Structures are given as C-alpha cells and as structure tokens.
XYZ file of N, CA, C and O in Angstrom:
536
model
N -36.991 -3.412 -12.908
C -37.049 -3.627 -11.470
C -36.244 -2.529 -10.779
O -35.122 -2.237 -11.174
N -36.823 -1.929 -9.751
C -36.162 -0.879 -8.991
C -36.034 -1.327 -7.536
O -36.989 -1.812 -6.951
N -34.859 -1.139 -6.974
C -34.609 -1.446 -5.572
C -34.065 -0.179 -4.927
O -33.210 0.498 -5.512
N -34.566 0.149 -3.758
C -34.070 1.326 -3.054
C -33.949 1.020 -1.564
O -34.556 0.087 -1.058
N -33.160 1.812 -0.890
C -32.968 1.651 0.542
C -34.202 2.172 1.270
O -34.671 3.284 0.999
N -34.748 1.370 2.190
C -35.909 1.824 2.945
C -35.575 2.083 4.407
O -36.278 2.839 5.073
N -34.530 1.473 4.926
C -34.206 1.719 6.321
C -32.953 1.013 6.781
O -32.466 0.101 6.120
N -32.451 1.464 7.910
C -31.300 0.849 8.562
C -31.609 0.712 10.047
O -32.393 1.487 10.601
N -31.011 -0.268 10.676
C -31.178 -0.483 12.108
C -29.877 -0.143 12.826
O -28.791 -0.500 12.355
N -30.015 0.544 13.941
C -28.874 0.922 14.769
C -29.147 0.401 16.165
O -30.173 0.737 16.766
N -28.246 -0.426 16.672
C -28.415 -0.959 18.037
C -27.910 0.053 19.054
O -26.854 0.666 18.865
N -28.684 0.218 20.112
C -28.326 1.137 21.189
C -28.633 0.467 22.523
O -29.568 -0.309 22.625
N -27.840 0.759 23.521
C -28.087 0.155 24.829
C -28.993 1.015 25.699
O -29.613 0.529 26.634
N -29.113 2.305 25.363
C -29.944 3.224 26.140
C -30.771 4.063 25.156
O -30.273 5.055 24.610
N -32.031 3.690 24.931
C -32.854 4.423 23.960
C -33.005 5.914 24.271
O -33.046 6.731 23.357
N -33.059 6.271 25.551
C -33.207 7.688 25.902
C -31.961 8.487 25.515
O -32.065 9.581 24.962
N -30.782 7.945 25.785
C -29.540 8.622 25.388
C -29.432 8.689 23.863
O -28.980 9.695 23.312
N -29.879 7.643 23.195
C -29.852 7.631 21.725
C -30.783 8.702 21.162
O -30.451 9.368 20.174
N -31.953 8.887 21.779
C -32.875 9.928 21.335
C -32.265 11.322 21.468
O -32.416 12.171 20.583
N -31.575 11.573 22.557
C -30.916 12.865 22.732
C -29.919 13.089 21.593
O -29.846 14.176 21.016
N -29.175 12.056 21.229
C -28.171 12.189 20.175
C -28.814 12.330 18.794
O -28.540 13.281 18.068
N -29.656 11.387 18.417
C -30.183 11.357 17.052
C -31.313 12.374 16.814
O -31.368 12.991 15.751
N -32.179 12.567 17.791
C -33.288 13.511 17.617
C -32.862 14.930 17.977
O -32.952 15.841 17.169
N -32.383 15.102 19.216
C -32.115 16.447 19.712
C -30.834 17.051 19.132
O -30.780 18.253 18.888
N -29.814 16.244 18.922
C -28.548 16.774 18.425
C -28.499 16.812 16.903
O -28.180 17.839 16.311
N -28.810 15.678 16.255
C -28.730 15.638 14.793
C -30.000 16.144 14.108
O -30.000 16.395 12.910
N -31.089 16.280 14.843
C -32.297 16.859 14.287
C -33.218 15.897 13.563
O -34.100 16.327 12.815
N -33.053 14.585 13.787
C -33.965 13.628 13.168
C -35.335 13.713 13.842
O -35.443 14.151 14.986
N -36.352 13.276 13.117
C -37.721 13.326 13.607
C -38.196 11.923 13.964
O -38.021 10.989 13.181
N -38.804 11.777 15.138
C -39.367 10.495 15.541
C -40.657 10.270 14.751
O -41.570 11.085 14.791
N -40.688 9.174 14.026
C -41.889 8.831 13.261
C -42.759 7.840 14.030
O -43.976 7.857 13.937
N -42.120 6.947 14.798
C -42.876 5.918 15.501
C -42.046 5.411 16.672
O -40.813 5.420 16.624
N -42.736 4.979 17.706
C -42.062 4.355 18.846
C -42.938 3.220 19.338
O -44.137 3.400 19.539
N -42.336 2.045 19.503
C -43.056 0.860 19.930
C -42.351 0.275 21.141
O -41.125 0.123 21.144
N -43.119 -0.034 22.175
C -42.591 -0.706 23.362
C -43.229 -2.088 23.439
O -44.428 -2.241 23.200
N -42.385 -3.098 23.734
C -42.897 -4.464 23.846
C -41.939 -5.276 24.714
O -40.732 -5.275 24.485
N -42.470 -5.958 25.696
C -41.680 -6.826 26.585
C -40.482 -6.119 27.205
O -39.404 -6.689 27.350
N -40.640 -4.844 27.548
C -39.573 -4.106 28.209
C -38.545 -3.498 27.275
O -37.543 -2.944 27.740
N -38.747 -3.601 25.973
C -37.819 -3.040 24.997
C -38.530 -1.989 24.156
O -39.751 -1.947 24.099
N -37.729 -1.137 23.486
C -38.288 -0.083 22.630
C -37.641 -0.124 21.251
O -36.449 -0.381 21.123
N -38.455 0.163 20.256
C -37.996 0.369 18.882
C -38.417 1.786 18.525
O -39.606 2.133 18.632
N -37.476 2.618 18.123
C -37.768 4.014 17.802
C -37.379 4.247 16.342
O -36.228 4.034 15.959
N -38.346 4.669 15.552
C -38.108 4.921 14.136
C -37.969 6.421 13.920
O -38.849 7.198 14.325
N -36.863 6.820 13.291
C -36.590 8.224 13.011
C -36.393 8.422 11.513
O -36.043 7.479 10.799
N -36.582 9.653 11.064
C -36.335 10.017 9.667
C -35.653 11.380 9.631
O -35.707 12.140 10.598
N -35.024 11.673 8.497
C -34.489 13.010 8.268
C -35.497 13.781 7.425
O -36.278 13.182 6.679
N -35.469 15.087 7.541
C -36.379 15.915 6.744
C -36.095 15.772 5.255
O -37.004 15.801 4.442
N -34.825 15.600 4.887
C -34.458 15.550 3.471
C -34.706 14.184 2.826
O -34.797 14.090 1.605
N -34.826 13.120 3.635
C -35.073 11.776 3.108
C -36.066 11.041 4.009
O -35.740 10.029 4.611
N -37.307 11.527 4.087
C -38.270 10.927 5.015
C -38.676 9.505 4.653
O -39.258 8.805 5.483
N -38.349 9.057 3.464
C -38.687 7.691 3.062
C -37.687 6.655 3.592
O -37.943 5.456 3.545
N -36.542 7.109 4.103
C -35.542 6.199 4.659
C -35.606 6.276 6.178
O -35.385 7.332 6.769
N -35.912 5.162 6.819
C -36.053 5.144 8.270
C -34.776 4.654 8.942
O -34.039 3.828 8.399
N -34.557 5.167 10.134
C -33.480 4.713 10.996
C -34.165 4.176 12.245
O -34.891 4.913 12.918
N -33.974 2.895 12.514
C -34.647 2.251 13.640
C -33.627 2.000 14.744
O -32.639 1.287 14.534
N -33.867 2.602 15.887
C -33.036 2.360 17.068
C -33.666 1.225 17.854
O -34.868 1.248 18.135
N -32.878 0.225 18.185
C -33.389 -0.878 18.993
C -32.294 -1.391 19.913
O -31.112 -1.140 19.690
N -32.712 -2.101 20.924
C -31.785 -2.643 21.906
C -31.325 -4.043 21.486
O -32.069 -4.765 20.810
N -30.108 -4.422 21.864
C -29.568 -5.715 21.434
C -30.452 -6.919 21.751
O -30.522 -7.859 20.961
N -31.149 -6.896 22.868
C -31.961 -8.057 23.257
C -33.402 -7.991 22.745
O -34.161 -8.933 22.930
N -33.761 -6.902 22.097
C -35.140 -6.727 21.625
C -35.447 -7.686 20.478
O -34.830 -7.622 19.425
N -36.382 -8.590 20.716
C -36.806 -9.518 19.678
C -35.807 -10.608 19.350
O -35.902 -11.248 18.307
N -34.848 -10.831 20.233
C -33.808 -11.842 19.988
C -33.692 -12.783 21.179
O -34.118 -12.469 22.278
N -33.039 -13.891 20.941
C -32.758 -14.811 22.045
C -31.764 -14.158 22.997
O -31.043 -13.224 22.627
N -31.713 -14.647 24.206
C -30.762 -14.149 25.205
C -29.330 -14.272 24.670
O -28.531 -13.343 24.772
N -29.034 -15.397 24.064
C -27.682 -15.641 23.541
C -27.323 -14.644 22.433
O -26.241 -14.052 22.446
N -28.215 -14.450 21.483
C -27.944 -13.509 20.396
C -27.866 -12.076 20.913
O -27.007 -11.297 20.487
N -28.761 -11.724 21.830
C -28.730 -10.387 22.421
C -27.440 -10.127 23.169
O -26.861 -9.039 23.073
N -26.971 -11.131 23.910
C -25.701 -10.990 24.635
C -24.537 -10.784 23.670
O -23.653 -9.959 23.912
N -24.539 -11.544 22.572
C -23.467 -11.416 21.581
C -23.474 -10.022 20.954
O -22.418 -9.386 20.806
N -24.660 -9.528 20.591
C -24.754 -8.190 20.009
C -24.386 -7.113 21.031
O -23.711 -6.137 20.692
N -24.814 -7.279 22.271
C -24.480 -6.306 23.319
C -22.963 -6.239 23.522
O -22.413 -5.151 23.733
N -22.294 -7.379 23.455
C -20.839 -7.394 23.606
C -20.160 -6.665 22.452
O -19.209 -5.902 22.652
N -20.645 -6.876 21.232
C -20.076 -6.174 20.074
C -20.346 -4.677 20.163
O -19.473 -3.860 19.843
N -21.539 -4.308 20.598
C -21.882 -2.899 20.758
C -20.965 -2.249 21.792
O -20.427 -1.159 21.564
N -20.749 -2.911 22.913
C -19.900 -2.376 23.975
C -18.457 -2.164 23.498
O -17.780 -1.243 23.965
N -18.019 -2.991 22.562
C -16.660 -2.862 22.014
C -16.591 -1.882 20.846
O -15.510 -1.607 20.338
N -17.739 -1.365 20.396
C -17.753 -0.457 19.257
C -17.460 -1.155 17.944
O -16.903 -0.562 17.022
N -17.856 -2.416 17.834
C -17.511 -3.231 16.672
C -18.639 -3.411 15.662
O -18.503 -4.187 14.732
N -19.749 -2.703 15.831
C -20.844 -2.830 14.869
C -20.617 -1.878 13.700
O -19.790 -0.978 13.764
N -21.367 -2.069 12.630
C -21.202 -1.257 11.429
C -21.518 0.209 11.708
O -22.375 0.533 12.524
N -20.839 1.079 10.992
C -21.061 2.509 11.182
C -22.325 2.967 10.465
O -22.852 2.281 9.601
N -22.778 4.137 10.869
C -23.853 4.816 10.170
C -23.259 6.122 9.662
O -22.453 6.761 10.351
N -23.610 6.502 8.442
C -23.028 7.684 7.821
C -24.120 8.682 7.453
O -25.131 8.313 6.853
N -23.891 9.933 7.830
C -24.818 11.018 7.540
C -24.129 12.051 6.661
O -22.897 12.126 6.614
N -24.924 12.870 6.007
C -24.421 13.998 5.227
C -25.072 15.254 5.794
O -26.272 15.278 6.048
N -24.266 16.287 6.014
C -24.758 17.560 6.537
C -24.422 18.670 5.552
O -23.365 18.634 4.916
N -25.302 19.655 5.460
C -25.003 20.771 4.573
C -23.969 21.715 5.193
O -23.308 22.462 4.491
N -23.813 21.664 6.521
C -22.804 22.452 7.218
C -22.123 21.535 8.242
O -22.581 21.408 9.384
N -21.058 20.899 7.818
C -20.364 19.927 8.664
C -19.854 20.571 9.952
O -19.996 20.000 11.030
N -19.261 21.736 9.852
C -18.678 22.359 11.047
C -19.740 22.678 12.098
O -19.541 22.400 13.279
N -20.874 23.222 11.682
C -21.944 23.526 12.633
C -22.519 22.244 13.232
O -22.783 22.172 14.437
N -22.700 21.232 12.403
C -23.211 19.946 12.893
C -22.231 19.332 13.876
O -22.623 18.831 14.941
N -20.945 19.381 13.554
C -19.916 18.821 14.429
C -19.923 19.525 15.788
O -19.808 18.868 16.827
N -20.083 20.838 15.808
C -20.117 21.573 17.073
C -21.290 21.118 17.940
O -21.154 21.000 19.153
N -22.440 20.852 17.335
C -23.584 20.338 18.090
C -23.291 18.950 18.641
O -23.613 18.630 19.782
N -22.661 18.107 17.811
C -22.347 16.733 18.217
C -21.349 16.731 19.374
O -21.492 15.969 20.334
N -20.345 17.579 19.301
C -19.331 17.656 20.358
C -19.967 17.990 21.710
O -19.542 17.497 22.749
N -21.015 18.809 21.680
C -21.680 19.220 22.915
C -22.699 18.191 23.417
O -23.208 18.320 24.530
N -22.981 17.159 22.629
C -23.984 16.167 23.006
C -23.478 15.265 24.125
O -22.335 14.806 24.084
N -24.334 14.979 25.105
C -23.923 14.068 26.178
C -23.600 12.680 25.625
O -24.349 12.133 24.819
N -22.467 12.132 26.034
C -22.101 10.773 25.665
C -21.432 10.620 24.315
O -20.985 9.527 23.979
N -21.333 11.679 23.519
C -20.670 11.575 22.222
C -19.154 11.641 22.413
O -18.655 12.371 23.257
N -18.453 10.848 21.625
C -16.988 10.805 21.702
C -16.413 11.176 20.332
O -16.728 10.538 19.331
N -15.577 12.194 20.316
C -14.953 12.634 19.067
C -13.820 11.681 18.703
O -12.940 11.412 19.510
N -13.863 11.171 17.481
C -12.782 10.331 16.967
C -11.914 11.088 15.968
O -10.694 10.963 15.994
N -12.559 11.846 15.074
C -11.830 12.648 14.081
C -12.577 13.954 13.878
O -13.771 13.946 13.583
N -11.879 15.058 14.024
C -12.475 16.363 13.766
C -12.665 16.548 12.265
O -12.055 15.836 11.465
N -13.497 17.501 11.849
C -13.711 17.727 10.415
C -12.383 17.970 9.689
O -11.541 18.740 10.153
N -12.224 17.267 8.570
C -10.991 17.389 7.779
C -11.267 16.983 6.342
O -12.189 16.210 6.066
N -10.446 17.513 5.449
C -10.492 17.100 4.046
C -9.728 15.791 3.925
O -8.595 15.691 4.412
N -10.324 14.813 3.306
C -9.715 13.492 3.163
C -9.062 13.353 1.791
O -9.507 13.975 0.822
N -8.049 12.499 1.674
C -7.356 12.314 0.388
C -8.266 11.830 -0.735
O -7.993 12.075 -1.904
N -9.375 11.157 -0.385
C -10.287 10.635 -1.405
C -11.328 11.675 -1.836
O -12.238 11.380 -2.591
N -11.194 12.919 -1.325
C -12.047 13.998 -1.783
C -13.157 14.410 -0.844
O -13.769 15.453 -1.041
N -13.439 13.633 0.160
C -14.520 13.963 1.089
C -14.015 14.874 2.203
O -12.832 14.872 2.541
N -14.912 15.652 2.749
C -14.652 16.388 3.992
C -15.611 15.785 5.004
O -16.830 15.820 4.823
N -15.054 15.196 6.078
C -15.920 14.541 7.056
C -15.316 14.547 8.445
O -14.200 15.029 8.654
N -16.098 14.006 9.388
C -15.694 13.866 10.782
C -16.233 12.540 11.287
O -17.152 11.967 10.699
N -15.653 12.049 12.379
C -16.105 10.779 12.951
C -16.281 10.926 14.462
O -15.450 11.534 15.136
N -17.392 10.354 14.952
C -17.689 10.352 16.383
C -18.274 8.994 16.759
O -18.625 8.191 15.891
N -18.383 8.752 18.039
C -19.140 7.610 18.538
C -20.380 8.176 19.227
O -20.296 9.155 19.968
N -21.522 7.536 18.950
C -22.749 7.949 19.631
C -22.694 7.444 21.071
O -21.739 6.750 21.458
N -23.669 7.769 21.916
C -23.608 7.337 23.319
C -23.525 5.824 23.512
O -23.037 5.359 24.547
N -23.958 5.022 22.525
C -23.864 3.564 22.634
C -22.524 3.036 22.139
O -22.232 1.858 22.294
N -21.721 3.882 21.515
C -20.425 3.449 21.003
C -20.407 3.182 19.510
O -19.378 2.773 18.964
N -21.530 3.408 18.815
C -21.567 3.216 17.365
C -20.737 4.279 16.663
O -20.794 5.461 17.021
N -19.997 3.882 15.640
C -19.250 4.818 14.819
C -20.222 5.576 13.928
O -21.013 4.967 13.208
N -20.161 6.895 13.988
C -21.002 7.766 13.166
C -20.072 8.689 12.394
O -19.273 9.410 12.992
N -20.152 8.632 11.054
C -19.385 9.539 10.214
C -20.362 10.547 9.632
O -21.481 10.195 9.259
N -19.917 11.787 9.559
C -20.733 12.855 8.982
C -19.884 13.546 7.936
O -18.773 14.004 8.241
N -20.407 13.588 6.710
C -19.645 14.274 5.668
C -20.362 15.532 5.225
O -21.539 15.732 5.508
N -19.607 16.399 4.570
C -20.144 17.668 4.045
C -20.879 17.406 2.756
O -20.313 16.813 1.832
N -22.136 17.803 2.705
C -22.950 17.563 1.509
C -22.863 18.666 0.498
O -22.351 19.707 0.660
C-alpha cells in the first residue's frame, strides 16, 4: 500500500491578494479556479511537484456561518497551520517575497541550529509561510 500527499488547503480572506503572493511572487501555477455562492477556490501547483495541489479558499466557503466565523477569527490572529516551501535560491526568493504587497517578514534567511537554512514570512492573509533552501 502506498500513500502520498495530494494537496493542502490554505485559508485566505482575499483571494486576489493571495494570488499575487502565491502565483505572482512565489511562481506557482493556477491549475483551476471555481466560483460558487460568492466564494472562490483556487488550485495552484509548483512546476517541480505538479501532482501536489495547494488550494486557496475563504473561511466561509462551503462551511456554516459559525464555522466560517471561527476559522476567520483564527486566520485574523495568524493561528492556522503554516505552509512550508523549498526554494533552490532562498535569498532570491526572499527578496521577491519582501517586495510582495501584504507580506510581513518574521525571520530573514538564516542558518538554523537543526541544519536548515530558512526564512519566515506571513502571507497577505496572515498565514505563516516558511521557505527553506533546497
């Protein structure tokens, strides 16, 4: 039996701002976009791992008002799980991220005691995004 990762979901409050960050800044490719009942789901992939999808969706999309409100509150506080990327050139990627509208630098690129070289930012929705050197 083989199990592999097929996708992750990232909640965003503004799909257009998220597209600027994930597509235009990080270079992901939009594979699909679905609009329904005033909400959008945007599926992106990386060139190096096109079989793994990243789905951007809004907190209230496909959820009850109560659940959407709870998720929106966690998103606003930056309390949702992080997403982690690997870049072949961390410094160049970090420079692009720093220039992205709405991105917040948390940690500049540095060598970590556990052996990784990485950086941390918040995307325009407040999600923690770590990028390490591949």
